[in-house]
Every structure is written in C-alpha cells, then in structure tokens.
mmCIF file of C-alpha atoms in Angstrom:
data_model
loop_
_atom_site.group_PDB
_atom_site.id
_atom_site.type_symbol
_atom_site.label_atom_id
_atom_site.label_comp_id
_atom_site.label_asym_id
_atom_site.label_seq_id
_atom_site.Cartn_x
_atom_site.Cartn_y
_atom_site.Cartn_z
ATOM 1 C CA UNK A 92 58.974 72.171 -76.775
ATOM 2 C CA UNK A 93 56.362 71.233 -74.362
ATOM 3 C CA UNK A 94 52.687 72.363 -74.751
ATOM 4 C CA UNK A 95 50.500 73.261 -72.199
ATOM 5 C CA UNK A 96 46.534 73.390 -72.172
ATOM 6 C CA UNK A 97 45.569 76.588 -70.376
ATOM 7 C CA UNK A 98 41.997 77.446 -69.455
ATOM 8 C CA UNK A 99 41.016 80.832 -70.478
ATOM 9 C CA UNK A 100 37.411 80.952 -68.454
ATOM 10 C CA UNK A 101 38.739 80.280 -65.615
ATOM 11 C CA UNK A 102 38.558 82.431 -62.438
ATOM 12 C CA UNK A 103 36.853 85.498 -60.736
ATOM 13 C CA UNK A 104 38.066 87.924 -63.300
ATOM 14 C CA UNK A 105 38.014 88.630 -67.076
ATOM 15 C CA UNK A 106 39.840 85.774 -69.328
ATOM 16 C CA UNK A 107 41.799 89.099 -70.576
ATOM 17 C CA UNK A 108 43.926 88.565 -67.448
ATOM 18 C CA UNK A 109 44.353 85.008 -68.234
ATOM 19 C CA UNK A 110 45.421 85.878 -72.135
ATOM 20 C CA UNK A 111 47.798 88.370 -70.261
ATOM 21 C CA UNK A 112 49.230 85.660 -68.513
ATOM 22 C CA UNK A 113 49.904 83.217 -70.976
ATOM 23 C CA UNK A 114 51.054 85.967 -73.355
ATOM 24 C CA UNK A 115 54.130 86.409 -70.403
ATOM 25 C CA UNK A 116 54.721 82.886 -70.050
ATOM 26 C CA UNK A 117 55.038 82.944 -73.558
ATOM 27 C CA UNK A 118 57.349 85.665 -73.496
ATOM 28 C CA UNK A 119 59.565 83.915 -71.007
ATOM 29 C CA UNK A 120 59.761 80.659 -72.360
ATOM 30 C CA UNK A 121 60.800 80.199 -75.703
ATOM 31 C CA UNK A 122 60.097 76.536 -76.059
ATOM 32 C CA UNK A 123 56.832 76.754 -74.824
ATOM 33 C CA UNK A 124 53.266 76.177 -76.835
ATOM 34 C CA UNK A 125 49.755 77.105 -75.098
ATOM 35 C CA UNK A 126 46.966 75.391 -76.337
ATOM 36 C CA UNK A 127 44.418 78.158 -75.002
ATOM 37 C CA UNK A 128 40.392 76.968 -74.037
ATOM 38 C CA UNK A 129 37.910 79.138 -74.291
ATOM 39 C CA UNK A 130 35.243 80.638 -76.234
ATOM 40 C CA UNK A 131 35.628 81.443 -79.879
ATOM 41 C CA UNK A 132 35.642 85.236 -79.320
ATOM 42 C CA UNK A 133 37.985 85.155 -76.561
ATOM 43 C CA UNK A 134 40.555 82.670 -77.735
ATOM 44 C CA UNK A 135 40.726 82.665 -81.322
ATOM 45 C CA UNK A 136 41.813 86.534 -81.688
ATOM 46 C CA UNK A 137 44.624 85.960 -79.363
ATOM 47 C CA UNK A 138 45.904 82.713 -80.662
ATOM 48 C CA UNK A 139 46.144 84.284 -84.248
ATOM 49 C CA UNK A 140 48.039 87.037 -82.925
ATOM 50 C CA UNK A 141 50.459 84.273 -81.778
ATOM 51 C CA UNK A 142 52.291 82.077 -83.331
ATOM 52 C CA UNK A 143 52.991 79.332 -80.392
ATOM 53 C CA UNK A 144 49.460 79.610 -79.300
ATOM 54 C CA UNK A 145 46.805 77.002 -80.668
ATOM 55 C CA UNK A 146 42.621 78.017 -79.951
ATOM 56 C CA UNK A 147 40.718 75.034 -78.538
ATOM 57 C CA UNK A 148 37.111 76.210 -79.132
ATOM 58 C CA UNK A 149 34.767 75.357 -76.316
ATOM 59 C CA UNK A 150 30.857 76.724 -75.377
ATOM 60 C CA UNK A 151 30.679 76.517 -72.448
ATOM 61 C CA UNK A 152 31.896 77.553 -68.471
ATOM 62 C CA UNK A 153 31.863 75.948 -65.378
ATOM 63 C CA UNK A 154 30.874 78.465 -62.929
ATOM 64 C CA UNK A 155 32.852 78.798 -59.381
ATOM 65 C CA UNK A 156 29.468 77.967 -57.541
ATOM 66 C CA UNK A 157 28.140 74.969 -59.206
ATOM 67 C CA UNK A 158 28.553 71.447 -57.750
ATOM 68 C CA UNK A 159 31.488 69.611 -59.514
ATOM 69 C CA UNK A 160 30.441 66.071 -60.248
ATOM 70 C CA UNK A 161 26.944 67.383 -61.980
ATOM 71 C CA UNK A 162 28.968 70.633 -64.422
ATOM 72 C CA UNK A 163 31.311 68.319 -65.571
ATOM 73 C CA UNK A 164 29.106 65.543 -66.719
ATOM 74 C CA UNK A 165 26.643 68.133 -67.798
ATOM 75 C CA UNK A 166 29.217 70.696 -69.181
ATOM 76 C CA UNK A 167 31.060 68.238 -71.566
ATOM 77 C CA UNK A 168 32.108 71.441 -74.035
ATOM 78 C CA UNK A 169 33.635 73.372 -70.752
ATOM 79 C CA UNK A 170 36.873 74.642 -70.980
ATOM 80 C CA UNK A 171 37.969 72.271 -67.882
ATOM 81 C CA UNK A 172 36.416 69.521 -69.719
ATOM 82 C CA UNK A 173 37.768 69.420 -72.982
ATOM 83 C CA UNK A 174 40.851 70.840 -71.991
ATOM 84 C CA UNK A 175 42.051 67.809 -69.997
ATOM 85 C CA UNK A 176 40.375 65.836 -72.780
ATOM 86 C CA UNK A 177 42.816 67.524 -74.757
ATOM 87 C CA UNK A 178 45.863 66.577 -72.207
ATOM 88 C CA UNK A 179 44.663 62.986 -72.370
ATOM 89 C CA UNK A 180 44.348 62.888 -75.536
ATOM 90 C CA UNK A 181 48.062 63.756 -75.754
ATOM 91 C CA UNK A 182 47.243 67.498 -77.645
ATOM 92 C CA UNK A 183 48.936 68.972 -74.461
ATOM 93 C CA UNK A 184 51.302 67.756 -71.809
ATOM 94 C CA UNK A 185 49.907 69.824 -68.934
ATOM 95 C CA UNK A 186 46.879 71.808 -67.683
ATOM 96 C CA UNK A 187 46.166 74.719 -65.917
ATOM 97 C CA UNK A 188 43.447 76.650 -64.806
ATOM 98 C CA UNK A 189 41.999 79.566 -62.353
ATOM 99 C CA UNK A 190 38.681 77.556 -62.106
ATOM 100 C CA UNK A 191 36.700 75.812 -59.640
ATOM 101 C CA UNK A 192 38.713 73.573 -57.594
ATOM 102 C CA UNK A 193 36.430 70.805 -57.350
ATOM 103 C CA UNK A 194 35.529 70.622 -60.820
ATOM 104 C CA UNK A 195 39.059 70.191 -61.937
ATOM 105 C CA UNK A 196 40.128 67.715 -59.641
ATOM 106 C CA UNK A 197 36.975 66.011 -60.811
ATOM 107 C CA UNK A 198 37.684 66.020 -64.813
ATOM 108 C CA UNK A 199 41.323 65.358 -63.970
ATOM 109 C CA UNK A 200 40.720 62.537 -61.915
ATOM 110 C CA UNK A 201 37.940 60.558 -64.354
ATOM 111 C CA UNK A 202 38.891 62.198 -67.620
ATOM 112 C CA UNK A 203 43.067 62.203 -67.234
ATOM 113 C CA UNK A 204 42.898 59.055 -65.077
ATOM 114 C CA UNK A 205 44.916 58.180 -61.957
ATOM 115 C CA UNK A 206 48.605 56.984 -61.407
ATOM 116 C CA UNK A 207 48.679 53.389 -60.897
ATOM 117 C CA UNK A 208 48.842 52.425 -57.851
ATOM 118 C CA UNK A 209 47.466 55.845 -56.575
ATOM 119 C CA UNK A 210 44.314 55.476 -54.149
ATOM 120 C CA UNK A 211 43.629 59.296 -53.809
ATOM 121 C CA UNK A 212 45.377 62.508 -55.835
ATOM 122 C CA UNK A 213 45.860 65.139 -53.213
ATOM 123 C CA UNK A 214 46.202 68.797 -53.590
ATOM 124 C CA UNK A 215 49.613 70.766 -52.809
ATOM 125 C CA UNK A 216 51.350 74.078 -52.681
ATOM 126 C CA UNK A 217 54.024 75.827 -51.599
ATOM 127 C CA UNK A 218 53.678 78.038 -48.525
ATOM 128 C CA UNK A 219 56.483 80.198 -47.415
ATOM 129 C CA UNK A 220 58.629 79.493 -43.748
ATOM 130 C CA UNK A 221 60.510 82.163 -41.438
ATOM 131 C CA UNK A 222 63.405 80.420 -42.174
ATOM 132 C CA UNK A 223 63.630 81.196 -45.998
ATOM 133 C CA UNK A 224 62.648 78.107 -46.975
ATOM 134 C CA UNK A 225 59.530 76.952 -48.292
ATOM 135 C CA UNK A 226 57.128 73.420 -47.444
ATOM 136 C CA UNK A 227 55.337 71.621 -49.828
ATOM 137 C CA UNK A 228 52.236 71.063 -48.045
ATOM 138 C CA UNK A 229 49.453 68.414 -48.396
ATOM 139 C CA UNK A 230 46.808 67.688 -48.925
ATOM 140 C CA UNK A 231 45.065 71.331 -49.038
ATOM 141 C CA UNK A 232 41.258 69.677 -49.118
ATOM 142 C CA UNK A 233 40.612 66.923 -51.847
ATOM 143 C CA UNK A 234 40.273 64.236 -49.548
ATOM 144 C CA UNK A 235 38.756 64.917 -46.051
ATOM 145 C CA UNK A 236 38.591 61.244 -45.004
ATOM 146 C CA UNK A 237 41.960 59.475 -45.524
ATOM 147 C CA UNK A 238 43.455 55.834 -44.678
ATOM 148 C CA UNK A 239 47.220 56.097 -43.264
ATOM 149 C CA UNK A 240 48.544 53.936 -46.674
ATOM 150 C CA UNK A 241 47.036 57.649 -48.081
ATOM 151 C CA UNK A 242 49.265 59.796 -46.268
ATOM 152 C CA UNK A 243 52.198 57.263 -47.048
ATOM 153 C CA UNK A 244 51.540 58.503 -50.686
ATOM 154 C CA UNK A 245 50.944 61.997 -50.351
ATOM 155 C CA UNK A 246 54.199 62.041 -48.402
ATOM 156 C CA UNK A 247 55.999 60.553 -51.902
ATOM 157 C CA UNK A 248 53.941 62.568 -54.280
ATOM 158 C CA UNK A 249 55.262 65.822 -51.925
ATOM 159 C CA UNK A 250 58.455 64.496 -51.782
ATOM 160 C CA UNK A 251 58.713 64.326 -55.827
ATOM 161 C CA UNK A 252 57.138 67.889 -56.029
ATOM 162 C CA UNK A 253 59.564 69.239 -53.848
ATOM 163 C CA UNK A 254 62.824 67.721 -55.433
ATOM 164 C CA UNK A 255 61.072 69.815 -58.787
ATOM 165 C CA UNK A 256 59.362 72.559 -57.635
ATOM 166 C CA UNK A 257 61.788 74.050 -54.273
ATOM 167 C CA UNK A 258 64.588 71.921 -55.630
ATOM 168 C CA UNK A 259 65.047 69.607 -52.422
ATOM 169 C CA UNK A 260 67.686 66.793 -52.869
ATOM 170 C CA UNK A 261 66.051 64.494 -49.782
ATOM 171 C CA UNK A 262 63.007 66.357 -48.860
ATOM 172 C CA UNK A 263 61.986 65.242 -44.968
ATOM 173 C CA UNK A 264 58.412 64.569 -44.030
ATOM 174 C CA UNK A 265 56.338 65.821 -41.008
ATOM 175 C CA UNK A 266 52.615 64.848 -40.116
ATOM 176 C CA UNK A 267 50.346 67.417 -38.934
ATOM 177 C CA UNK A 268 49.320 66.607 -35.499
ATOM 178 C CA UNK A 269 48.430 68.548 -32.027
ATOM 179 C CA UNK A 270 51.557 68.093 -30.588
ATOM 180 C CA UNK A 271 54.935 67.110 -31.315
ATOM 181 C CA UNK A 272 55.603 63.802 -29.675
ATOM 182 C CA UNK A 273 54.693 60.450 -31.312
ATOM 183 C CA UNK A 274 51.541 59.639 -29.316
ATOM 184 C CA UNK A 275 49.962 62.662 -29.883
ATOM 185 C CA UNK A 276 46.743 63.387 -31.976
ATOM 186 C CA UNK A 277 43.186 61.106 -32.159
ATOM 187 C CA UNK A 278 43.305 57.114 -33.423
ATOM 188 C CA UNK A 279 43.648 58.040 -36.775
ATOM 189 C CA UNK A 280 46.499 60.631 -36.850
ATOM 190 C CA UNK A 281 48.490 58.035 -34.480
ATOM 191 C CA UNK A 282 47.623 55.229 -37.264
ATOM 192 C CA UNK A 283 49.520 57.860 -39.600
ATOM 193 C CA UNK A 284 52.085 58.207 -38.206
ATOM 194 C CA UNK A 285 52.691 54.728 -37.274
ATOM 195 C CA UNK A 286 52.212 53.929 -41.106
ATOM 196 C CA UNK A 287 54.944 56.736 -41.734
ATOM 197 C CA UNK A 288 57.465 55.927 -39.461
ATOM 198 C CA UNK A 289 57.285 52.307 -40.592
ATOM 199 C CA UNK A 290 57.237 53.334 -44.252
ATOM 200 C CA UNK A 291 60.294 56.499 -43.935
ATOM 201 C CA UNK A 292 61.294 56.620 -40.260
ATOM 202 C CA UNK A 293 64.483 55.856 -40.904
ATOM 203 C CA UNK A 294 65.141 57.924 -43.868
ATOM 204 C CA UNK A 295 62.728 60.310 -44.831
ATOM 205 C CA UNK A 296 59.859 60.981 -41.774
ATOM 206 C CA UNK A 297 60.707 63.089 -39.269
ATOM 207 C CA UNK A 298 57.765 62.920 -36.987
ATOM 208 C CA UNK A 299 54.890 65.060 -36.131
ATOM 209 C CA UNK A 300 54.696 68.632 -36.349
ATOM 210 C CA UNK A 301 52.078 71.388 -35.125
ATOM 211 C CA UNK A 302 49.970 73.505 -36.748
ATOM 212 C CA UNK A 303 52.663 76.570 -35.849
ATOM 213 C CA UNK A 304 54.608 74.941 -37.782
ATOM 214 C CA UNK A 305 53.441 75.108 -41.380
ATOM 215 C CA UNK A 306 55.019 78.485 -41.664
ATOM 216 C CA UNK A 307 58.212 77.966 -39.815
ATOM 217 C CA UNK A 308 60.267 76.475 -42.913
ATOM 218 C CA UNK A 309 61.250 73.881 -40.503
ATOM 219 C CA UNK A 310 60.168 70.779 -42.733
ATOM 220 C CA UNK A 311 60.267 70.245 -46.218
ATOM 221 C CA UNK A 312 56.710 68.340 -46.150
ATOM 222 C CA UNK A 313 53.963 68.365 -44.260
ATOM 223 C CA UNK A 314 51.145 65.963 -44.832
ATOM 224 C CA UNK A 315 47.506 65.559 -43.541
ATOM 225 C CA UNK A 316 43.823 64.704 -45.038
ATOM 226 C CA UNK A 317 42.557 66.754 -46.787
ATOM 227 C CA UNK A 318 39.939 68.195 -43.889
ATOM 228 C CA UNK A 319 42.495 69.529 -41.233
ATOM 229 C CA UNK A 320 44.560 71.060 -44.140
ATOM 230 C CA UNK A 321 41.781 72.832 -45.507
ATOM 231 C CA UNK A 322 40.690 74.029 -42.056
ATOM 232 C CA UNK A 323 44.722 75.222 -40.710
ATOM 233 C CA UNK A 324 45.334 76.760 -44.611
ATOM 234 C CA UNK A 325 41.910 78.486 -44.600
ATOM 235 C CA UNK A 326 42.961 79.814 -40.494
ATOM 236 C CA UNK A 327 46.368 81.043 -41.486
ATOM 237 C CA UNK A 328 44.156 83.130 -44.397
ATOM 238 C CA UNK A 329 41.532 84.683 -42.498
ATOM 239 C CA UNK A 330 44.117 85.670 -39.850
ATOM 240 C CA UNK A 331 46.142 87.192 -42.691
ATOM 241 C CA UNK A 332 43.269 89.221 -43.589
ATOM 242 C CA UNK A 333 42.409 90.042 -40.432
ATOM 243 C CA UNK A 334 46.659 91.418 -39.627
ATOM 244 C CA UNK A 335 45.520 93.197 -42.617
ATOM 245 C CA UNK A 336 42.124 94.870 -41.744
ATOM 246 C CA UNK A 337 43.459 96.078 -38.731
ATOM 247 C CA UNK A 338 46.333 97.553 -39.908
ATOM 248 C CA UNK A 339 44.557 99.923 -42.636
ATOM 249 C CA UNK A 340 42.055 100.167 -39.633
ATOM 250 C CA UNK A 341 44.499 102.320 -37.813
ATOM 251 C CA UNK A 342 45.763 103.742 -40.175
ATOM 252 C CA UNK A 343 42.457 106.126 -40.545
ATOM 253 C CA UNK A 344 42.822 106.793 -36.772
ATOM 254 C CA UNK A 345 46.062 108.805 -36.451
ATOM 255 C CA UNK A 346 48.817 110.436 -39.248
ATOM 256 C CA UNK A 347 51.494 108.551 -37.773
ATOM 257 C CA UNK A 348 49.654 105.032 -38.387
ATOM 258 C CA UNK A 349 49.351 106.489 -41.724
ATOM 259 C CA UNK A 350 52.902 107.001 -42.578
ATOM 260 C CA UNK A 351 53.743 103.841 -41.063
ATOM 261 C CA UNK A 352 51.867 101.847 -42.865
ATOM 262 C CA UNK A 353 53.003 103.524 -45.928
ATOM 263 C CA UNK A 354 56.761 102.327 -45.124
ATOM 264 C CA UNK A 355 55.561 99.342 -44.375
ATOM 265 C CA UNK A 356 53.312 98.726 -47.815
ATOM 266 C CA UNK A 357 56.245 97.189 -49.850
ATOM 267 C CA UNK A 358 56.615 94.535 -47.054
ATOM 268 C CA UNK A 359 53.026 93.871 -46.515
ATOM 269 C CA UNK A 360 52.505 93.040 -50.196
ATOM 270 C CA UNK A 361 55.521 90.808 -50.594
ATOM 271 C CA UNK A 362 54.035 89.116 -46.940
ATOM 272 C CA UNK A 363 50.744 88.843 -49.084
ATOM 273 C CA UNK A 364 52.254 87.936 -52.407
ATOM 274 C CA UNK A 365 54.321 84.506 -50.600
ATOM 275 C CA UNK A 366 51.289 83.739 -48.899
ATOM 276 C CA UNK A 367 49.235 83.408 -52.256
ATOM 277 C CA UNK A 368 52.014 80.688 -53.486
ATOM 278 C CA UNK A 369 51.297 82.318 -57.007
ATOM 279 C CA UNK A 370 54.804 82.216 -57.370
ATOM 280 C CA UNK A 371 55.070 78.522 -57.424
ATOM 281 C CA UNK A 372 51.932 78.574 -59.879
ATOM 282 C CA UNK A 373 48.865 77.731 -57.386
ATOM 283 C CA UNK A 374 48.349 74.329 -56.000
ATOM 284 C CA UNK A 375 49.080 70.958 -57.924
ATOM 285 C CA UNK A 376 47.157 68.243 -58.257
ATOM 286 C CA UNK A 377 49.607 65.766 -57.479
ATOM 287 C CA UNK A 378 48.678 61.676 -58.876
ATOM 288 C CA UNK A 379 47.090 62.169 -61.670
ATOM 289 C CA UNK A 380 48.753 60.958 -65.041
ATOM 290 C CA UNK A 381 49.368 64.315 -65.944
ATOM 291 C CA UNK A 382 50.059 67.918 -64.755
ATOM 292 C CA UNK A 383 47.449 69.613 -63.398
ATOM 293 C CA UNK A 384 47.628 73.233 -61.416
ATOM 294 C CA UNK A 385 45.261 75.153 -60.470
ATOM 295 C CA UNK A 386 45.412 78.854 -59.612
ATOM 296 C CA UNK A 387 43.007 81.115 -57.465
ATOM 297 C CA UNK A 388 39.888 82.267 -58.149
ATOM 298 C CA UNK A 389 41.111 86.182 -58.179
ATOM 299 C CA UNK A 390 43.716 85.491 -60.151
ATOM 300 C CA UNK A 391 46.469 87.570 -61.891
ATOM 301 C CA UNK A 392 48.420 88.219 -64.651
ATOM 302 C CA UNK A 393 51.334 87.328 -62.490
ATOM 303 C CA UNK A 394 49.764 84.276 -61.377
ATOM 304 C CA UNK A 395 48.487 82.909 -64.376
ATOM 305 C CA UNK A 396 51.954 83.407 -66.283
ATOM 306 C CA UNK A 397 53.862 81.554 -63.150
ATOM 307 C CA UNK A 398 50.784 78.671 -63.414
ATOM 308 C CA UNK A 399 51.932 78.226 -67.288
ATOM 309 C CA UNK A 400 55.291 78.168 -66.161
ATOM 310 C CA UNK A 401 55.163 75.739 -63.636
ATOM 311 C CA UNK A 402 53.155 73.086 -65.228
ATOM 312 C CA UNK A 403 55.934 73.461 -67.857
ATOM 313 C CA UNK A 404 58.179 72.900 -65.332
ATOM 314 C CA UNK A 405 56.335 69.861 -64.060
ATOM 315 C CA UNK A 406 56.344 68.006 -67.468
ATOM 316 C CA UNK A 407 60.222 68.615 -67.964
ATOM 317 C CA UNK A 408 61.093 67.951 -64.985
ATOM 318 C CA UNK A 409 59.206 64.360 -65.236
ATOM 319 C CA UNK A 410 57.083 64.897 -61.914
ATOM 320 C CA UNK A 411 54.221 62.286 -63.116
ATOM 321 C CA UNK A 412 57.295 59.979 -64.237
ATOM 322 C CA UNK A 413 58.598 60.502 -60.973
ATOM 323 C CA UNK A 414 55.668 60.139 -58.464
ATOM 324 C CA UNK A 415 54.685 56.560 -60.515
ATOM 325 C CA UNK A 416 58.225 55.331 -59.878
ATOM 326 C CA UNK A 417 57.966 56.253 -56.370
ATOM 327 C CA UNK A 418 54.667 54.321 -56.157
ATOM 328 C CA UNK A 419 55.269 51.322 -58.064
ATOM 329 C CA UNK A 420 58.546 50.856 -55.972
ATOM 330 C CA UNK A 421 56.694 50.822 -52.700
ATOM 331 C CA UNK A 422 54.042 48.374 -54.130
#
C-alpha cells in the first residue's frame, strides 16, 4: 500500500472532477490509499463513501492568479499547504495536484525540503516523438536562470524519471541549443554543454539538439533552464492551437472540409490528448524529497486519475531514492 495526498481544490474546474479522478485511480489500483484535501463539504462526503480514502480538512484555496511565495505563507490551511505538510509529515508518500504551478513548487520546495545535494528542483514531463517514443523533457519553467552544474542535475533527475516513468534502461541526454554542433548557442548554453560532455560525454550525453527536435522522439532527455523551455513548450502549444483553429476554421467554409475533419476527429484528439502528457500524470517536480506532480489547470477526470497513478508509481518505483543516489554519487 502506498498513500497518496491528492488536492481536491485544485484546478480550473469543479473538485467533482478531481473526486472523479481519484475515485478511478482508486478503482485501478487496489493497493492504493488517497488522502484527499479539501474543504469539509467537498471531501468528507466522498471519503466516507470510501473506504481507502482518508479527508484532510483544509479552509482554504490558493487561487491560479495569486503570487506564490505570498498564498502560501499567507494560506497556511490551503489544500497545497497542508497537503505537502501532510507528505512531510510522512501521512502520505506522494502529492498531487491541478493547482497553481508556482505555488506548489513553492510549498514543495520549503515545506517538503530539497534532495541533498540538489541546488534547484526542475519541472518535467513527457512529450510525445514521431518516432513512437517519448522524451522526458526539462526543465519546463521553474528555474529561468541556471548554472551548467544545474543542467548536470536535471540531466540525472531526467534520467531517473525516465528509467520509471517511459521505462528507459540508459536514457541519453541532449541540450537544447540553436544548432546541432558543439559550439553552437550563447556563453552560457556552450558552458552547458561543456559541463555535460565532461560530466556524461562518454556515456550518457549525446550533444546538442534543436528546438525541432523536442518532438522527434530522437532523444530520451532533453534539458535546458527553465526560461527557453517554458518559451519552446509554450510555442509548440499555441501552434497546436492554432493547427487547430484553422482546421475547424475551414471546416465552416465548404461540406467537404466538413466531412474531413470529421474523419479526421479521432486523430486530432489522440494528437491533442499526447500533447497534454496527461497520460504520464502532468509534469513532476523532480528533487524534492518526495513526489510531487502537478496536473493542468483544465484538468480531467482522465488526468487526475493518471496524476494519482503516477505519483504512485513514483514512490514504488523509488524515484526520490533514485535521483539522491544519483546525486550523492556525483558529489
């Protein structure tokens, strides 16, 4: 059994849809616990309607908009708040939660504490390649300013998340650059990727890779600071939705757009549903001493039930254990 904290206030949409969720992870996993956060008239009704499912009363909600640092030292009785109070205080094993990014990765950082040895956490996910094959992909905007001994981390924390999450035996590393070769990118990418090659060029780094890349399945890791991830993750989005737009566009100028894109809906929404990386449960907070995910704002039942599932997945499969070894080895 492995219990895992999940916040029920968290996200764009109803906590019903979270309560959904965890009520299918619990479904699918029969040696899983949810220790559900939320307020009294949300939580408490479902947990008593089931039987692995514990109610972790909080009063209050950190809203999407407000600035991280200031809810959660203002917000102490938050469901983000107590709930990783609740994972550090060894009532859960994991956390997740549909809520505000920064406020998470805030709480999880001060109130779960760092790895040793860990300078930054960084956030990953899962994007899907051409080839079949998916990259673990860091970090996706925690950290916009980075040192290269950073990337040298985030490259073993995504190599650890990879072995458990896409189920990589040796996972290879790639740096984000503008161009392939070695001397490409400004002062500080080069410093990267000296500090990478020196640190895995002979095992694990591969060398640089482009931005057309990330979705090529070509690598098993890509790494970068946090401010080019955000900015080539948040591209590859907006030029999803705008694929998207025009599509339905045309498909109000003529009957035969129409029925075309009604033969092509099925594929469009499985496009949509990889890109999302609900599948793999969200992002994870990767170097913190426990696990943290953390789903989309517009969540779904889908999503939230694959977040349980992966943080579950995550504990089990010793990811924290795993990253610290990794660490501690290269100190």
């Amino acid at each position: 059994m492995c219990t895992i904290c999940v916040d029920a206030m968290g996200g764009d949409r109803e906590p019903q849809v979270v309560l959904d969720g965890v009520e299918a992870a619990l479904a699918q996993d029969q040696d899983l616990k949810v220790l559900v956060a939320g307020n009294e008239d949300v939580v408490a009704p479902f947990c008593e309607r089931h039987d692995r499912a514990t109610a972790l009363v909080t009063t209050q909600t950190i809203g999407m908009g407000e600035h991280p640092t200031e809810a959660i030292r203002e917000k102490k009785d938050s469901s983000i708040v107590r709930g990783l109070a609740a994972v550090r205080a060894g009532e859960a094993d994991g956390f997740f939660s549909a809520g505000s990014t920064g406020a998470i990765f805030a709480a999880a950082t001060f109130g779960v504490g760092r790895i040793r040895g860990i300078k930054r956490p960084a956030i990953a996910c899962a994007v899907p390649g051409l080839s079949g094959k998916n990259t673990v992909y860091l970090d996706m905007g925690a950290n916009a300013d980075v040192r290269p001994e950073m990337l040298v981390q985030f490259a073993h924390m995504g190599r650890a998340y990879s072995r458990i999450a896409l189920g990589v035996e040796d996972p290879k590393v790639a740096l984000l650059s503008n161009g392939s070769e070695d001397t490409k990118g400004s002062e500080a990418v080069v410093a990267e990727h000296e500090a990478l090659a020196a640190a895995g060029g002979d095992t694990w780094f591969v060398g640089n890779c482009e931005g057309t890349d990330i979705l090529t399945g070509r690598f098993d890791v890509i790494v970068t600071d946090g401010f080019a991830g955000n900015v080539a993750l948040k591209s590859i989005e907006g030029t999803a939705k705008f694929i998207m737009k025009r599509v339905m566009n045309a498909t109000k100028e003529s009957k035969r757009a129409l029925l075309g894109a009604g033969l092509l809906k099925p594929a469009l929404k499985s496009i949509a549903a990889d890109l999302s990386g609900d599948a793999y449960g969200g992002a994870a907070l990767l170097g913190v001493k426990a696990p943290v995910f953390i789903g989309h704002g517009a969540t779904s039942v889908e999503a939230v039930k694959h977040g349980t599932l992966a943080t579950a997945a995550a504990v089990r499969g010793e990811l924290v254990d795993k990253i610290a070894h990794t660490i501690a080895e290269e100190r």
